[in-house]
Short mmCIF file of N, CA, C and O in Angstrom, two decimals:
data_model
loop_
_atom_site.label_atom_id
_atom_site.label_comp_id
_atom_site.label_asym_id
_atom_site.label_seq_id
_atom_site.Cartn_x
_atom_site.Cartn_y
_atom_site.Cartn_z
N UNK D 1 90.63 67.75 -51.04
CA UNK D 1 91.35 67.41 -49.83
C UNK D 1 90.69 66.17 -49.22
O UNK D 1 89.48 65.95 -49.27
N UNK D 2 91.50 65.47 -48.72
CA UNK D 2 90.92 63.98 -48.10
C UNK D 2 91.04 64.31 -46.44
O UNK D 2 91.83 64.80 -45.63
N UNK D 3 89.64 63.70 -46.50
CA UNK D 3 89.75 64.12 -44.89
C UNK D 3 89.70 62.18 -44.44
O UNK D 3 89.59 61.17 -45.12
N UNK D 4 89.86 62.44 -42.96
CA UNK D 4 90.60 61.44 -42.24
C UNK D 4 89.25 60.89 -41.28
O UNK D 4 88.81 61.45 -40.27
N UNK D 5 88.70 59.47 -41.99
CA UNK D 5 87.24 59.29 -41.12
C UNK D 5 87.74 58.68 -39.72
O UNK D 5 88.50 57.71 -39.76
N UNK D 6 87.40 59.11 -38.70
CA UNK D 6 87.53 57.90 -37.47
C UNK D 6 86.83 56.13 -37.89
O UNK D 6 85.85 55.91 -38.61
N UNK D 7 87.54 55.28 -37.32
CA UNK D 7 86.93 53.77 -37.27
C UNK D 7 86.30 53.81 -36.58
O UNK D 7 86.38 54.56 -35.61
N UNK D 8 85.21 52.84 -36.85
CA UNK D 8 84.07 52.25 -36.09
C UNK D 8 84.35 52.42 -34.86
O UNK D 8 83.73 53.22 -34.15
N UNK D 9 85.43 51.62 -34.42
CA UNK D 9 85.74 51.35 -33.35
C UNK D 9 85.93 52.35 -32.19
O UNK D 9 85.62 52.39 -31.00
N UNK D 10 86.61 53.15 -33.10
CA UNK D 10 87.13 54.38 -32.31
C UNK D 10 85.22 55.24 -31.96
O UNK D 10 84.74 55.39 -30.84
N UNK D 11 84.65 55.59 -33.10
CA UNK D 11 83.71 55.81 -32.81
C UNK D 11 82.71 55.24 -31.47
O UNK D 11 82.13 56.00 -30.69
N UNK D 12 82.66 53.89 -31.42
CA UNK D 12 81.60 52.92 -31.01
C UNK D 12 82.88 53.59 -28.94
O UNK D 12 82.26 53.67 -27.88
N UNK D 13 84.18 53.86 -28.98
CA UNK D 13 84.69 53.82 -27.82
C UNK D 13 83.90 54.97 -27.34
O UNK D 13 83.16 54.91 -26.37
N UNK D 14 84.11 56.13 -28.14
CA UNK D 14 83.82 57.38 -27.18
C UNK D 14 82.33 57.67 -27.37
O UNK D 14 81.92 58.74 -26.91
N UNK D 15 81.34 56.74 -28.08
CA UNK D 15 80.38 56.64 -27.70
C UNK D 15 79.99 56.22 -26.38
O UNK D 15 79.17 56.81 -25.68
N UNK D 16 80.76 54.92 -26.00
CA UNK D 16 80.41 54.61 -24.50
C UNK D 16 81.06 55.64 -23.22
O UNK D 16 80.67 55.94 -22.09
N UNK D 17 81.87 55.88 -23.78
CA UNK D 17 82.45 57.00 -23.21
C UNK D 17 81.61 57.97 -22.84
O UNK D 17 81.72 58.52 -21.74
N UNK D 18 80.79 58.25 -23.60
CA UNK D 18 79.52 59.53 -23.54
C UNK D 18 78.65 59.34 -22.47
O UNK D 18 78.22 60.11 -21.62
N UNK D 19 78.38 57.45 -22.80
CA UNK D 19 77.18 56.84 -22.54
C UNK D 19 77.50 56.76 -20.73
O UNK D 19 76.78 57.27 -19.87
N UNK D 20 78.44 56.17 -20.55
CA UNK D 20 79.07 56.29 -19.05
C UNK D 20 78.44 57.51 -18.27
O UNK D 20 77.59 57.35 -17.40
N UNK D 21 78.99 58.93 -18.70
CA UNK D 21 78.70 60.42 -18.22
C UNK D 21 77.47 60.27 -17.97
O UNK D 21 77.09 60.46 -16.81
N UNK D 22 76.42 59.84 -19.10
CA UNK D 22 75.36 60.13 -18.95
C UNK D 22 74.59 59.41 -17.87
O UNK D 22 73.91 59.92 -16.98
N UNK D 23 74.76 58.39 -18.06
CA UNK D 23 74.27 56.99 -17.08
C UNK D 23 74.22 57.53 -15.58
O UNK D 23 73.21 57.61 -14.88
N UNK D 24 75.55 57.89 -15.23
CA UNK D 24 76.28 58.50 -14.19
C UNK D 24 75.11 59.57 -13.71
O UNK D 24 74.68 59.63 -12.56
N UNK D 25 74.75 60.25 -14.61
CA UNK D 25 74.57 61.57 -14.20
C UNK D 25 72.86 61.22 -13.60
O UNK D 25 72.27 61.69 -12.63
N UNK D 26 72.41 60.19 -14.63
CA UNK D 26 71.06 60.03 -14.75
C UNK D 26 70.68 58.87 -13.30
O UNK D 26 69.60 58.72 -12.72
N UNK D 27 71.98 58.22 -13.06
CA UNK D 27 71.61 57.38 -12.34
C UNK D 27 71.69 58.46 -10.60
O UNK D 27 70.91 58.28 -9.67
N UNK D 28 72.68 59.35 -10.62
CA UNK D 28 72.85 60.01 -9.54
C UNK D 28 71.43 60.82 -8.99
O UNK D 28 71.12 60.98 -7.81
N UNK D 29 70.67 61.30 -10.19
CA UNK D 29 69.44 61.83 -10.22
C UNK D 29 68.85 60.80 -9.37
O UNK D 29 68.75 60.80 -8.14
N UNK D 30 68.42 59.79 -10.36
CA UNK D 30 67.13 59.33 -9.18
C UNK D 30 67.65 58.95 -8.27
O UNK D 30 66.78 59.08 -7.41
N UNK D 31 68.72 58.43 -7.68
CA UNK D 31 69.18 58.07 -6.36
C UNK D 31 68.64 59.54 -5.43
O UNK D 31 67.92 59.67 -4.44
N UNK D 32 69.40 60.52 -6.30
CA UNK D 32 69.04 61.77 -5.21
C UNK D 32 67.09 61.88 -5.21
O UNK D 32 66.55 62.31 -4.19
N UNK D 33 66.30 61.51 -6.27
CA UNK D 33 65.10 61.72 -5.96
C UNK D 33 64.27 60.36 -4.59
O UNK D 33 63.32 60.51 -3.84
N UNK D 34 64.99 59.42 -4.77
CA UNK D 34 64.68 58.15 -4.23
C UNK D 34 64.76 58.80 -2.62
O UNK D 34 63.90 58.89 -1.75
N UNK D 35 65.98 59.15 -2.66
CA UNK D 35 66.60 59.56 -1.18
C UNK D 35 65.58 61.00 -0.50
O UNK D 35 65.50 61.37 0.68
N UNK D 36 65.06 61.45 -1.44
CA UNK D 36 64.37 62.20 -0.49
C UNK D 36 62.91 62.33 -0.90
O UNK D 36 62.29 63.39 -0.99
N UNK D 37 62.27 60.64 -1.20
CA UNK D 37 60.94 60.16 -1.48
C UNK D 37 60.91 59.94 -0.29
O UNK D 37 61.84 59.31 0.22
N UNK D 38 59.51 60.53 0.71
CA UNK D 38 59.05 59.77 1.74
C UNK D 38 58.87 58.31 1.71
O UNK D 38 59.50 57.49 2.37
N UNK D 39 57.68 58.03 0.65
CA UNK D 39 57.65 56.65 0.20
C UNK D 39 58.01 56.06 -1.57
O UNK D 39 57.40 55.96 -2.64
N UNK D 40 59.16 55.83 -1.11
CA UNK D 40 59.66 55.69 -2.90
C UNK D 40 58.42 54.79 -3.86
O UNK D 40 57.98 53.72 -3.43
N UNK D 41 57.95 55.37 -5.17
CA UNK D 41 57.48 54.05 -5.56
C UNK D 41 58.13 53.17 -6.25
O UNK D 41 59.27 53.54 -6.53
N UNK D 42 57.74 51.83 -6.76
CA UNK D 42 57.69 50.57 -7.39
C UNK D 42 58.91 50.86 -8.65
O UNK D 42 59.97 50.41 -9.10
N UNK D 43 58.08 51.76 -8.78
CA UNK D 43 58.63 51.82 -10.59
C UNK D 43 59.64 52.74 -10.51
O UNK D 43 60.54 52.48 -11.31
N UNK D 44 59.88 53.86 -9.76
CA UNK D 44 61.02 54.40 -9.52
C UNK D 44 62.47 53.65 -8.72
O UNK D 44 63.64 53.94 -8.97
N UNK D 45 62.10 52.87 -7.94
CA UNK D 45 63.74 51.44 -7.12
C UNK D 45 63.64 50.73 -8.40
O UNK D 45 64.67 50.10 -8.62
N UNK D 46 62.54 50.59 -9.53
CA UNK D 46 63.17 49.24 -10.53
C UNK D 46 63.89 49.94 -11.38
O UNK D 46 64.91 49.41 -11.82
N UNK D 47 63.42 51.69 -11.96
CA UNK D 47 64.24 52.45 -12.62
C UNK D 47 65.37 53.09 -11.76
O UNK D 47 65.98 53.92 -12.44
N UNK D 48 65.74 53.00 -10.83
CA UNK D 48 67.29 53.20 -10.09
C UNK D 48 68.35 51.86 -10.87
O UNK D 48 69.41 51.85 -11.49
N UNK D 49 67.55 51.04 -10.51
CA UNK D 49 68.08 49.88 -10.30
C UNK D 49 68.70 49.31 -11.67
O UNK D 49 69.60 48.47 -11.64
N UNK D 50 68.21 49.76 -12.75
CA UNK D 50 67.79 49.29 -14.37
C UNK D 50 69.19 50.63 -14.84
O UNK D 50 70.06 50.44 -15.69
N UNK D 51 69.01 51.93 -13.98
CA UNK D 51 70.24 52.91 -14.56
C UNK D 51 71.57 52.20 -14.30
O UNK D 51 72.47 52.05 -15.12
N UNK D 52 71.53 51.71 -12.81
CA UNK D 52 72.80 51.15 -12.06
C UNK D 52 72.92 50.01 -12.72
O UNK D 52 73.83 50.39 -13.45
N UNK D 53 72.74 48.92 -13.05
CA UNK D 53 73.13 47.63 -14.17
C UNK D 53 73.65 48.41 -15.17
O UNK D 53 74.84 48.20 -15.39
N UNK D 54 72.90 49.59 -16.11
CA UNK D 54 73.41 50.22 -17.55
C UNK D 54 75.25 50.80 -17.10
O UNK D 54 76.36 50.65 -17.59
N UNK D 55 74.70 51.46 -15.95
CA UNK D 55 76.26 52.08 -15.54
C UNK D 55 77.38 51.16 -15.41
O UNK D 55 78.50 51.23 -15.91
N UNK D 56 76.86 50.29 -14.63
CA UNK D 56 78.38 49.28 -14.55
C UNK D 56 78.41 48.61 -15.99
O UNK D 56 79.46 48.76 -16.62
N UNK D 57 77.54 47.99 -16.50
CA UNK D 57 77.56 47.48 -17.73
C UNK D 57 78.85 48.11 -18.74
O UNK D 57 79.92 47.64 -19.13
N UNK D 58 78.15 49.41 -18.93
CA UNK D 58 79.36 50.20 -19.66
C UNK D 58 80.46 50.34 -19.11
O UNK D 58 81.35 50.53 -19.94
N UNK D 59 80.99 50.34 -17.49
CA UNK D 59 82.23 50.52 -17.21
C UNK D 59 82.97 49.38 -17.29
O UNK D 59 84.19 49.27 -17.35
N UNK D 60 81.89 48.29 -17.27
CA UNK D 60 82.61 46.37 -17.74
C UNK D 60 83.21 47.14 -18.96
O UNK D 60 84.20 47.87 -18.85
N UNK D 61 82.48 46.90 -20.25
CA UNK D 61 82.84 47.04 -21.00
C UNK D 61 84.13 47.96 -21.65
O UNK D 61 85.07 47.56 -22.34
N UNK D 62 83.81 49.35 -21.15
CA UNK D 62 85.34 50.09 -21.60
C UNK D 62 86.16 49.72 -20.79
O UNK D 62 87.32 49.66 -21.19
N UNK D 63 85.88 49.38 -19.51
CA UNK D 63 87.44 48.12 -18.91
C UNK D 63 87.86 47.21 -19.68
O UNK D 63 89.08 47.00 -19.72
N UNK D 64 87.04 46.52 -20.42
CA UNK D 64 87.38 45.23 -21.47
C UNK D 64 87.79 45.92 -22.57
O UNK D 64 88.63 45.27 -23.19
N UNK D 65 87.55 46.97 -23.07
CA UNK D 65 88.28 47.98 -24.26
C UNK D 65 89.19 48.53 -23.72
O UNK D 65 89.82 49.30 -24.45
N UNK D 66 89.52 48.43 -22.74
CA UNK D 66 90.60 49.05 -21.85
C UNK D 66 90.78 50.76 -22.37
O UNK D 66 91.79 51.23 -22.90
N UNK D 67 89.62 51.42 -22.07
CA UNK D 67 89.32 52.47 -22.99
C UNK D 67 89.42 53.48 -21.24
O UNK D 67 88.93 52.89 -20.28
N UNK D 68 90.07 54.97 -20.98
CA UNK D 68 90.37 55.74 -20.28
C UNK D 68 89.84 57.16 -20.58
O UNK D 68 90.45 57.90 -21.36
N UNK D 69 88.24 57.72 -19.71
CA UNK D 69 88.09 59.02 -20.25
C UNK D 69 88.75 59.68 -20.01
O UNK D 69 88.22 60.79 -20.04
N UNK D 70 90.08 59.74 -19.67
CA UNK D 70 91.08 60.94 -19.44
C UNK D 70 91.83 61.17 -21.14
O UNK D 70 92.19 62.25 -21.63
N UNK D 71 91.88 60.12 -21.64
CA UNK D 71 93.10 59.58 -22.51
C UNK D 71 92.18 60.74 -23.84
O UNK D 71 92.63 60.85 -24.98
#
C-alpha cells in the first residue's frame, strides 16, 4: 500500500504553527514571572524580550504563508 507523504512545505507550515503556541505560551510565562518580580533581573527583560521578537517573527511569517491555525 502507498502511503501519502506530506510536502516539505506543508510540513515546515504546521511546524510554525506549533512553534507560534509554544512561543505564546512561553512568552506569556515570563511576562507573568516579570510581573510579579519585585526587582526583575537583566537577563530575565532580555529573555522576555528575545521570546516576544520569536513570537511576532513567526506570526510575520505564517501571515506571509498566509497559513490559519484554525484551517
Amino acid at each position: 500500500m502507498l502511503t501519502k507523504r506530506k510536502s516539505p512545505k506543508k510540513e515546515l507550515d504546521q511546524q510554525i504553527l506549533t512553534d507560534i503556541k509554544k512561543l505564546k505560551h512561553d512568552w506569556e510565562t515570563l511576562e507573568n514571572i516579570i510581573e510579579h518580580s519585585i526587582e526583575p533581573s537583566e537577563e530575565g527583560l532580555l529573555d522576555l524580550s528575545l521570546a516576544k521578537a520569536k513570537y511576532f517573527y513567526l506570526l510575520r511569517e505564517a501571515r506571509y504563508r498566509k497559513l490559519n491555525a484554525l484551517s
